[in-house]
Each structure stands twice: as C-alpha cells, then as structure tokens.
Amino acid sequence: MTAPVTLRARAAAPVKTVWHALTDAAELRVWLADHAEVELPHRYEFWGRHVPEGDAPHQRLLDVGEHSLRFGWLLDGEETTTEITLTEESADSTIIVLSQTHWSFQDVISGAIRGVLETYWSLAIANLVDHVEGRPLTPKTDFTSATLRYEVVIDASPEALYESLTDSAKASEWFGYPIGIEPVVGGRYAMGGFDNNPNPAKVLDLTPGKAMTVDWGPAGVVSWELEGSGGKTKLSFVQSGFDQPPYAGWTGWLSGLAELRRYHELADWRPIWLHEPTEAVPADAHAES
C-alpha cells in the first residue's frame, strides 16, 4: 500500500525568490540536480546522479499555477505525482508544501527506488531553503555510488556538536523526531525513543568528545567523527557494511545534518519543518531505515 508524503517547510525569503529558485533551470542545477530544463508551462525536468533513476529526465509537467506546479514522475515503471505549492507568509517568509504520491514504507525496507521519495524531498527542500537564504548547501546523495561518505563543516565547536549528537534531548530537538541515545559502548540508539523502539541500534564504539559508531543491522554501520579547526568543526559521516546501499536512510541522515548545521549556526534557530500550522514535522523519521 502506498501513501502520499506531505512535507511543509518555511523559508526566510520572499515568495518571488523561492518561486524563481523552483522554476529557473540554472537555479535548479544548484540546489536540486546536475541537469535541469524548464519551459513553463510545458516542461519541467531534472536528472543526473543526485536524482533517483536520474539517467534521463522522467518528469512530465501536468499543471502550473501562479505559485504552484504539479508533475508526473516515472519511477520504477510507475508514474508518481509531485505537487509543490508556495504561499506567502509575509514579505520575507514563504511556506513550501510538497505532496508526493506512491511512497511506501515497504519500499524503504526493500530498497525499492520509490522508497527514497520522502527523504529525497526532505533533503531537497532543506537545500532549497538554505539556497534562497544564502547559506551553503548540504551534500546531495549520489544515487550512482555505493560509497556513502560525506564531510560537512559546521560553525560550532566539537564540544557543542558532540553534545548535540549524543544527548537524547538535543538530538531530538534538532532532528525533529524522538531519539533515545545511550552514549556508551553497548548502549542503545533508538529512533522514536526507547519506549517506542523495541529493536534499537547498538553503539559499537565511542570516543568521548570525538566519534561514535552505531550498528543499524541490515542498514549497515553508521560512523561519525569530529575534527575542530579555527573555531569550526569538520563532521565526517560514513555508512558502510550493507548488502545494497540504503539510499533512503542515508538521504534522511543528510537532511538531518542540514538541520544540525542550522541548529548551531543560526542565533535565532527554529526548525524549517512545519505541521499545520506551525509545529516541527519529523521529515527524517526514516533515517534509520
């Protein structure tokens, strides 16, 4: 059974700016895909290694409104539908709502390509928001590679980042979803919290203040390491030890890292993700898959 994915986010930018980033081919090539072509109201296409089944464009534009667009997207032989709507919240604030059909958690578990849709759009929206706000982007998933390894530089101390990555309350705050963490070797790492996850991951290794390795079973082993320099910190993030690349989970981790960067770098931080009308949404709830 499939269910539509609905994501809501706020960008601190005028609706005109966000619409331009969403519908200009050159802009799309910055925050979304290596390749993009747009000719409204007839064409809206994007493809490349950062797009699921991105060997060629598989989108078909269905409808364009003043600040909305809807397109079909052929994935694994079936046409899905994506709809994106922008609403002006204020002169310098825009609400982004994205709806995506044909997502199934079973596809996440099996590794089917449509299983990436929720976290793919979570990361894409996070990068759209950072792009229109003038911030550096988070690395995109390379769907042509089995190597899941990225580095990001965050304007924060290693001590502050270590606490955010190992303290349950802080991790739950920036990730937007309950996380239970026991930061000791052999400790539990529970997406959804200890009370709601009967099969938590296990901490395999821990270097206090610097690094952690967590075993996620079939999804492999996730390791991160911190290295401080000049008041900033390089966060190295690796997922390995899987039979097939868990792209949905990996992309969820990357979209979470986008929020971690914002959490530490913005003095007036608030989550970009929204429920109706103003609460944080757990866009990365399947990062463990």
mmCIF file of C-alpha atoms in Angstrom:
data_model
loop_
_atom_site.group_PDB
_atom_site.id
_atom_site.type_symbol
_atom_site.label_atom_id
_atom_site.label_comp_id
_atom_site.label_asym_id
_atom_site.label_seq_id
_atom_site.Cartn_x
_atom_site.Cartn_y
_atom_site.Cartn_z
ATOM 1 C CA MET A 1 0.000 0.000 0.000
ATOM 2 C CA THR A 2 1.268 3.478 -0.835
ATOM 3 C CA ALA A 3 0.554 6.778 0.881
ATOM 4 C CA PRO A 4 1.188 10.366 -0.124
ATOM 5 C CA VAL A 5 4.105 12.105 1.524
ATOM 6 C CA THR A 6 3.382 15.682 2.578
ATOM 7 C CA LEU A 7 6.194 17.963 3.712
ATOM 8 C CA ARG A 8 5.835 21.551 4.923
ATOM 9 C CA ALA A 9 8.682 23.968 5.459
ATOM 10 C CA ARG A 10 9.342 27.664 5.956
ATOM 11 C CA ALA A 11 11.929 29.663 4.005
ATOM 12 C CA ALA A 12 13.043 33.101 5.194
ATOM 13 C CA ALA A 13 12.786 34.560 1.707
ATOM 14 C CA PRO A 14 10.101 36.272 -0.401
ATOM 15 C CA VAL A 15 7.793 34.002 -2.372
ATOM 16 C CA LYS A 16 9.115 35.544 -5.607
ATOM 17 C CA THR A 17 12.642 34.444 -4.719
ATOM 18 C CA VAL A 18 11.600 30.901 -3.821
ATOM 19 C CA TRP A 19 9.475 30.579 -6.990
ATOM 20 C CA HIS A 20 12.430 31.669 -9.111
ATOM 21 C CA ALA A 21 14.679 29.069 -7.440
ATOM 22 C CA LEU A 22 11.995 26.432 -8.021
ATOM 23 C CA THR A 23 11.308 27.201 -11.672
ATOM 24 C CA ASP A 24 14.561 28.518 -13.147
ATOM 25 C CA ALA A 25 16.714 25.781 -14.719
ATOM 26 C CA ALA A 26 20.011 27.364 -13.690
ATOM 27 C CA GLU A 27 18.791 27.632 -10.088
ATOM 28 C CA LEU A 28 17.621 24.012 -10.063
ATOM 29 C CA ARG A 29 21.095 22.934 -11.160
ATOM 30 C CA VAL A 30 22.470 24.478 -7.971
ATOM 31 C CA TRP A 31 20.231 23.030 -5.250
ATOM 32 C CA LEU A 32 18.453 20.027 -6.817
ATOM 33 C CA ALA A 33 20.145 18.242 -9.717
ATOM 34 C CA ASP A 34 23.119 18.243 -12.072
ATOM 35 C CA HIS A 35 20.829 18.737 -15.054
ATOM 36 C CA ALA A 36 17.546 20.609 -15.395
ATOM 37 C CA GLU A 37 15.424 22.110 -18.167
ATOM 38 C CA VAL A 38 12.367 24.292 -17.594
ATOM 39 C CA GLU A 39 9.970 25.843 -20.103
ATOM 40 C CA LEU A 40 6.755 26.710 -18.275
ATOM 41 C CA PRO A 41 4.002 25.754 -18.780
ATOM 42 C CA HIS A 42 5.194 22.863 -20.939
ATOM 43 C CA ARG A 43 8.380 21.411 -19.491
ATOM 44 C CA TYR A 44 9.851 20.759 -16.032
ATOM 45 C CA GLU A 45 12.656 18.193 -15.996
ATOM 46 C CA PHE A 46 15.626 17.335 -13.785
ATOM 47 C CA TRP A 47 18.046 14.422 -13.825
ATOM 48 C CA GLY A 48 21.582 13.283 -13.032
ATOM 49 C CA ARG A 49 23.383 11.319 -10.332
ATOM 50 C CA HIS A 50 21.682 13.188 -7.479
ATOM 51 C CA VAL A 51 18.205 12.146 -8.711
ATOM 52 C CA PRO A 52 16.651 8.665 -8.253
ATOM 53 C CA GLU A 53 16.762 6.857 -11.622
ATOM 54 C CA GLY A 54 18.399 10.008 -12.912
ATOM 55 C CA ASP A 55 19.912 8.547 -16.075
ATOM 56 C CA ALA A 56 17.441 10.671 -18.084
ATOM 57 C CA PRO A 57 14.574 13.081 -17.350
ATOM 58 C CA HIS A 58 11.426 11.185 -16.317
ATOM 59 C CA GLN A 59 9.149 14.099 -15.366
ATOM 60 C CA ARG A 60 6.010 15.239 -17.212
ATOM 61 C CA LEU A 61 4.609 18.662 -16.329
ATOM 62 C CA LEU A 62 0.873 18.448 -15.597
ATOM 63 C CA ASP A 63 -0.152 21.849 -14.272
ATOM 64 C CA VAL A 64 1.283 25.256 -13.345
ATOM 65 C CA GLY A 65 -0.369 27.895 -11.182
ATOM 66 C CA GLU A 66 0.761 31.301 -10.011
ATOM 67 C CA HIS A 67 2.981 29.729 -7.343
ATOM 68 C CA SER A 68 2.332 26.018 -7.774
ATOM 69 C CA LEU A 69 3.310 23.220 -10.076
ATOM 70 C CA ARG A 70 2.400 19.561 -10.465
ATOM 71 C CA PHE A 71 4.276 16.965 -12.459
ATOM 72 C CA GLY A 72 4.266 13.254 -13.114
ATOM 73 C CA TRP A 73 7.495 11.408 -12.334
ATOM 74 C CA LEU A 74 8.090 7.919 -13.724
ATOM 75 C CA LEU A 75 9.929 5.777 -11.154
ATOM 76 C CA ASP A 76 10.446 2.019 -11.435
ATOM 77 C CA GLY A 77 7.947 1.876 -14.292
ATOM 78 C CA GLU A 78 5.121 3.671 -12.464
ATOM 79 C CA GLU A 79 4.143 7.315 -12.735
ATOM 80 C CA THR A 80 4.074 9.126 -9.417
ATOM 81 C CA THR A 81 2.785 12.659 -8.911
ATOM 82 C CA THR A 82 4.594 15.527 -7.228
ATOM 83 C CA GLU A 83 2.895 18.802 -6.320
ATOM 84 C CA ILE A 84 4.676 21.852 -4.889
ATOM 85 C CA THR A 85 2.843 24.949 -3.652
ATOM 86 C CA LEU A 86 4.290 28.178 -2.285
ATOM 87 C CA THR A 87 2.334 30.510 -0.002
ATOM 88 C CA GLU A 88 3.459 33.955 1.088
ATOM 89 C CA GLU A 89 3.530 34.057 4.889
ATOM 90 C CA SER A 90 4.960 37.583 4.999
ATOM 91 C CA ALA A 91 7.054 39.844 2.799
ATOM 92 C CA ASP A 92 10.186 37.843 3.660
ATOM 93 C CA SER A 93 8.761 34.412 4.546
ATOM 94 C CA THR A 94 7.378 31.640 2.337
ATOM 95 C CA ILE A 95 5.664 28.369 3.230
ATOM 96 C CA ILE A 96 6.609 25.453 0.970
ATOM 97 C CA VAL A 97 4.224 22.484 0.771
ATOM 98 C CA LEU A 98 5.198 19.378 -1.189
ATOM 99 C CA SER A 99 2.995 16.364 -1.785
ATOM 100 C CA GLN A 100 4.374 13.162 -3.326
ATOM 101 C CA THR A 101 2.355 10.055 -4.205
ATOM 102 C CA HIS A 102 3.456 6.406 -4.373
ATOM 103 C CA TRP A 103 5.635 6.336 -1.269
ATOM 104 C CA SER A 104 5.548 3.141 0.803
ATOM 105 C CA PHE A 105 7.497 2.207 3.908
ATOM 106 C CA GLN A 106 7.722 -1.310 2.482
ATOM 107 C CA ASP A 107 9.710 0.201 -0.394
ATOM 108 C CA VAL A 108 12.038 1.761 2.186
ATOM 109 C CA ILE A 109 12.607 -1.651 3.784
ATOM 110 C CA SER A 110 13.092 -3.484 0.471
ATOM 111 C CA GLY A 111 15.340 -0.806 -1.007
ATOM 112 C CA ALA A 112 12.996 -0.111 -3.946
ATOM 113 C CA ILE A 113 13.740 3.232 -5.553
ATOM 114 C CA ARG A 114 10.375 4.820 -4.667
ATOM 115 C CA GLY A 115 11.258 4.254 -1.006
ATOM 116 C CA VAL A 116 13.645 7.220 -1.183
ATOM 117 C CA LEU A 117 10.933 9.743 -2.047
ATOM 118 C CA GLU A 118 10.247 11.008 1.480
ATOM 119 C CA THR A 119 13.859 11.617 2.470
ATOM 120 C CA TYR A 120 14.850 12.692 -1.057
ATOM 121 C CA TRP A 121 12.387 15.565 -0.906
ATOM 122 C CA SER A 122 13.299 16.326 2.724
ATOM 123 C CA LEU A 123 16.917 16.886 1.690
ATOM 124 C CA ALA A 124 15.902 18.761 -1.472
ATOM 125 C CA ILE A 125 13.652 21.151 0.453
ATOM 126 C CA ALA A 126 16.332 21.678 3.105
ATOM 127 C CA ASN A 127 18.751 22.664 0.341
ATOM 128 C CA LEU A 128 16.154 24.869 -1.349
ATOM 129 C CA VAL A 129 15.636 26.735 1.929
ATOM 130 C CA ASP A 130 19.373 27.149 2.506
ATOM 131 C CA HIS A 131 19.859 28.243 -1.114
ATOM 132 C CA VAL A 132 17.272 31.037 -1.013
ATOM 133 C CA GLU A 133 18.544 32.124 2.413
ATOM 134 C CA GLY A 134 22.105 32.393 1.079
ATOM 135 C CA ARG A 135 23.577 29.511 3.090
ATOM 136 C CA PRO A 136 25.890 26.683 1.957
ATOM 137 C CA LEU A 137 24.144 23.528 0.787
ATOM 138 C CA THR A 138 24.277 20.094 2.377
ATOM 139 C CA PRO A 139 25.822 17.365 0.171
ATOM 140 C CA LYS A 140 23.306 15.546 -2.014
ATOM 141 C CA THR A 141 23.006 11.774 -2.266
ATOM 142 C CA ASP A 142 24.810 10.223 -5.240
ATOM 143 C CA PHE A 143 22.393 7.518 -6.392
ATOM 144 C CA THR A 144 25.032 6.067 -8.739
ATOM 145 C CA SER A 145 27.529 5.321 -5.950
ATOM 146 C CA ALA A 146 27.639 2.644 -3.261
ATOM 147 C CA THR A 147 30.029 4.807 -1.213
ATOM 148 C CA LEU A 148 28.084 6.663 1.463
ATOM 149 C CA ARG A 149 30.621 9.100 2.854
ATOM 150 C CA TYR A 150 30.453 12.888 3.212
ATOM 151 C CA GLU A 151 32.075 15.693 5.151
ATOM 152 C CA VAL A 152 30.481 18.955 6.246
ATOM 153 C CA VAL A 153 31.998 21.926 8.080
ATOM 154 C CA ILE A 154 29.830 23.414 10.821
ATOM 155 C CA ASP A 155 30.433 26.743 12.512
ATOM 156 C CA ALA A 156 30.475 25.329 16.044
ATOM 157 C CA SER A 157 32.931 23.762 18.471
ATOM 158 C CA PRO A 158 33.498 19.980 18.588
ATOM 159 C CA GLU A 159 32.242 20.003 22.184
ATOM 160 C CA ALA A 160 28.920 21.571 21.208
ATOM 161 C CA LEU A 161 28.440 19.224 18.259
ATOM 162 C CA TYR A 162 29.328 16.158 20.304
ATOM 163 C CA GLU A 163 26.639 17.041 22.831
ATOM 164 C CA SER A 164 24.062 17.564 20.071
ATOM 165 C CA LEU A 165 24.940 14.187 18.537
ATOM 166 C CA THR A 166 24.923 12.150 21.773
ATOM 167 C CA ASP A 167 22.388 13.796 24.088
ATOM 168 C CA SER A 168 18.870 12.429 23.565
ATOM 169 C CA ALA A 169 17.062 15.714 24.241
ATOM 170 C CA LYS A 170 19.281 17.805 21.987
ATOM 171 C CA ALA A 171 19.307 15.231 19.176
ATOM 172 C CA SER A 172 15.515 15.016 19.300
ATOM 173 C CA GLU A 173 15.266 18.806 19.161
ATOM 174 C CA TRP A 174 17.309 19.406 16.007
ATOM 175 C CA PHE A 175 16.331 16.166 14.268
ATOM 176 C CA GLY A 176 12.633 16.892 14.775
ATOM 177 C CA TYR A 177 11.880 13.329 15.885
ATOM 178 C CA PRO A 178 12.328 11.494 19.203
ATOM 179 C CA ILE A 179 15.744 9.853 19.554
ATOM 180 C CA GLY A 180 16.983 7.864 22.546
ATOM 181 C CA ILE A 181 20.772 7.630 22.877
ATOM 182 C CA GLU A 182 22.882 5.854 25.472
ATOM 183 C CA PRO A 183 26.389 7.208 24.714
ATOM 184 C CA VAL A 184 28.354 4.216 25.970
ATOM 185 C CA VAL A 185 29.766 1.186 24.164
ATOM 186 C CA GLY A 186 26.923 -1.345 24.003
ATOM 187 C CA GLY A 187 24.317 1.382 24.577
ATOM 188 C CA ARG A 188 21.046 1.719 22.697
ATOM 189 C CA TYR A 189 20.327 4.152 19.864
ATOM 190 C CA ALA A 190 16.569 4.256 19.377
ATOM 191 C CA MET A 191 14.804 6.199 16.634
ATOM 192 C CA GLY A 192 11.373 7.003 18.051
ATOM 193 C CA GLY A 193 12.718 6.884 21.612
ATOM 194 C CA PHE A 194 13.441 3.988 23.973
ATOM 195 C CA ASP A 195 9.765 3.362 24.783
ATOM 196 C CA ASN A 196 8.695 3.154 21.141
ATOM 197 C CA ASN A 197 11.533 1.181 19.559
ATOM 198 C CA PRO A 198 11.770 -2.479 20.635
ATOM 199 C CA ASN A 199 14.739 -3.113 18.317
ATOM 200 C CA PRO A 200 17.146 -0.212 18.785
ATOM 201 C CA ALA A 201 20.523 0.075 17.124
ATOM 202 C CA LYS A 202 23.654 -0.572 19.185
ATOM 203 C CA VAL A 203 26.625 1.669 19.922
ATOM 204 C CA LEU A 204 29.701 -0.277 18.790
ATOM 205 C CA ASP A 205 32.406 2.260 19.537
ATOM 206 C CA LEU A 206 32.691 5.621 21.236
ATOM 207 C CA THR A 207 35.496 8.134 21.623
ATOM 208 C CA PRO A 208 34.175 10.751 24.073
ATOM 209 C CA GLY A 209 34.117 14.209 22.529
ATOM 210 C CA LYS A 210 35.122 12.941 19.108
ATOM 211 C CA ALA A 211 33.472 9.917 17.463
ATOM 212 C CA MET A 212 30.721 7.285 17.559
ATOM 213 C CA THR A 213 29.909 4.104 15.606
ATOM 214 C CA VAL A 214 26.394 2.620 15.616
ATOM 215 C CA ASP A 215 25.253 -0.750 14.236
ATOM 216 C CA TRP A 216 21.908 -0.494 12.408
ATOM 217 C CA GLY A 217 21.681 -4.155 11.402
ATOM 218 C CA PRO A 218 20.824 -4.711 7.705
ATOM 219 C CA ALA A 219 21.175 -0.959 7.029
ATOM 220 C CA GLY A 220 24.844 -1.212 7.991
ATOM 221 C CA VAL A 221 27.075 0.700 10.363
ATOM 222 C CA VAL A 222 26.985 4.489 10.731
ATOM 223 C CA SER A 223 30.108 6.258 11.969
ATOM 224 C CA TRP A 224 30.842 9.916 12.546
ATOM 225 C CA GLU A 225 33.937 11.786 13.665
ATOM 226 C CA LEU A 226 34.583 15.397 14.673
ATOM 227 C CA GLU A 227 37.699 17.446 13.959
ATOM 228 C CA GLY A 228 37.930 21.037 15.168
ATOM 229 C CA SER A 229 39.843 23.805 13.420
ATOM 230 C CA GLY A 230 39.686 27.586 13.750
ATOM 231 C CA GLY A 231 36.513 27.585 15.812
ATOM 232 C CA LYS A 232 34.677 25.356 13.308
ATOM 233 C CA THR A 233 34.291 21.585 13.128
ATOM 234 C CA LYS A 234 34.553 19.116 10.272
ATOM 235 C CA LEU A 235 31.978 16.350 10.665
ATOM 236 C CA SER A 236 32.880 13.186 8.729
ATOM 237 C CA PHE A 237 29.916 10.860 8.248
ATOM 238 C CA VAL A 238 30.077 7.303 6.845
ATOM 239 C CA GLN A 239 27.620 4.430 6.359
ATOM 240 C CA SER A 240 29.043 1.015 5.443
ATOM 241 C CA GLY A 241 28.574 -2.747 5.843
ATOM 242 C CA PHE A 242 25.311 -3.132 3.890
ATOM 243 C CA ASP A 243 24.298 -5.544 1.107
ATOM 244 C CA GLN A 244 22.753 -2.790 -1.012
ATOM 245 C CA PRO A 245 23.056 0.966 -0.483
ATOM 246 C CA PRO A 246 20.301 2.142 1.932
ATOM 247 C CA TYR A 247 19.709 5.345 -0.023
ATOM 248 C CA ALA A 248 16.501 6.263 1.825
ATOM 249 C CA GLY A 249 18.148 6.148 5.232
ATOM 250 C CA TRP A 250 21.348 7.818 4.045
ATOM 251 C CA THR A 251 19.399 10.674 2.464
ATOM 252 C CA GLY A 252 17.451 11.048 5.688
ATOM 253 C CA TRP A 253 20.686 11.399 7.637
ATOM 254 C CA LEU A 254 21.871 14.101 5.224
ATOM 255 C CA SER A 255 18.640 16.067 5.558
ATOM 256 C CA GLY A 256 19.032 15.787 9.330
ATOM 257 C CA LEU A 257 22.574 17.154 9.099
ATOM 258 C CA ALA A 258 21.192 20.174 7.242
ATOM 259 C CA GLU A 259 19.088 20.969 10.308
ATOM 260 C CA LEU A 260 22.015 20.258 12.651
ATOM 261 C CA ARG A 261 24.014 22.924 10.798
ATOM 262 C CA ARG A 262 21.191 25.416 11.125
ATOM 263 C CA TYR A 263 20.729 24.498 14.811
ATOM 264 C CA HIS A 264 24.282 25.577 15.584
ATOM 265 C CA GLU A 265 24.833 28.359 13.077
ATOM 266 C CA LEU A 266 21.648 30.424 13.408
ATOM 267 C CA ALA A 267 21.295 32.505 16.563
ATOM 268 C CA ASP A 268 17.502 32.603 16.176
ATOM 269 C CA TRP A 269 17.183 28.962 15.068
ATOM 270 C CA ARG A 270 13.792 27.429 14.619
ATOM 271 C CA PRO A 271 13.023 24.245 12.645
ATOM 272 C CA ILE A 272 12.221 24.754 8.976
ATOM 273 C CA TRP A 273 9.730 21.866 9.183
ATOM 274 C CA LEU A 274 6.101 22.609 9.983
ATOM 275 C CA HIS A 275 2.947 20.834 10.947
ATOM 276 C CA GLU A 276 -0.241 22.719 10.203
ATOM 277 C CA PRO A 277 0.192 25.478 11.047
ATOM 278 C CA THR A 278 3.481 25.934 12.945
ATOM 279 C CA GLU A 279 4.943 22.820 14.617
ATOM 280 C CA ALA A 280 8.061 20.909 13.611
ATOM 281 C CA VAL A 281 7.488 17.896 11.371
ATOM 282 C CA PRO A 282 9.680 14.756 11.589
ATOM 283 C CA ALA A 283 10.796 14.872 7.975
ATOM 284 C CA ASP A 284 13.655 12.471 8.639
ATOM 285 C CA ALA A 285 11.707 9.849 10.543
ATOM 286 C CA HIS A 286 13.042 7.063 8.365
ATOM 287 C CA ALA A 287 16.717 7.957 8.524
ATOM 288 C CA GLU A 288 17.361 4.687 10.315
ATOM 289 C CA SER A 289 15.938 2.545 7.508
#
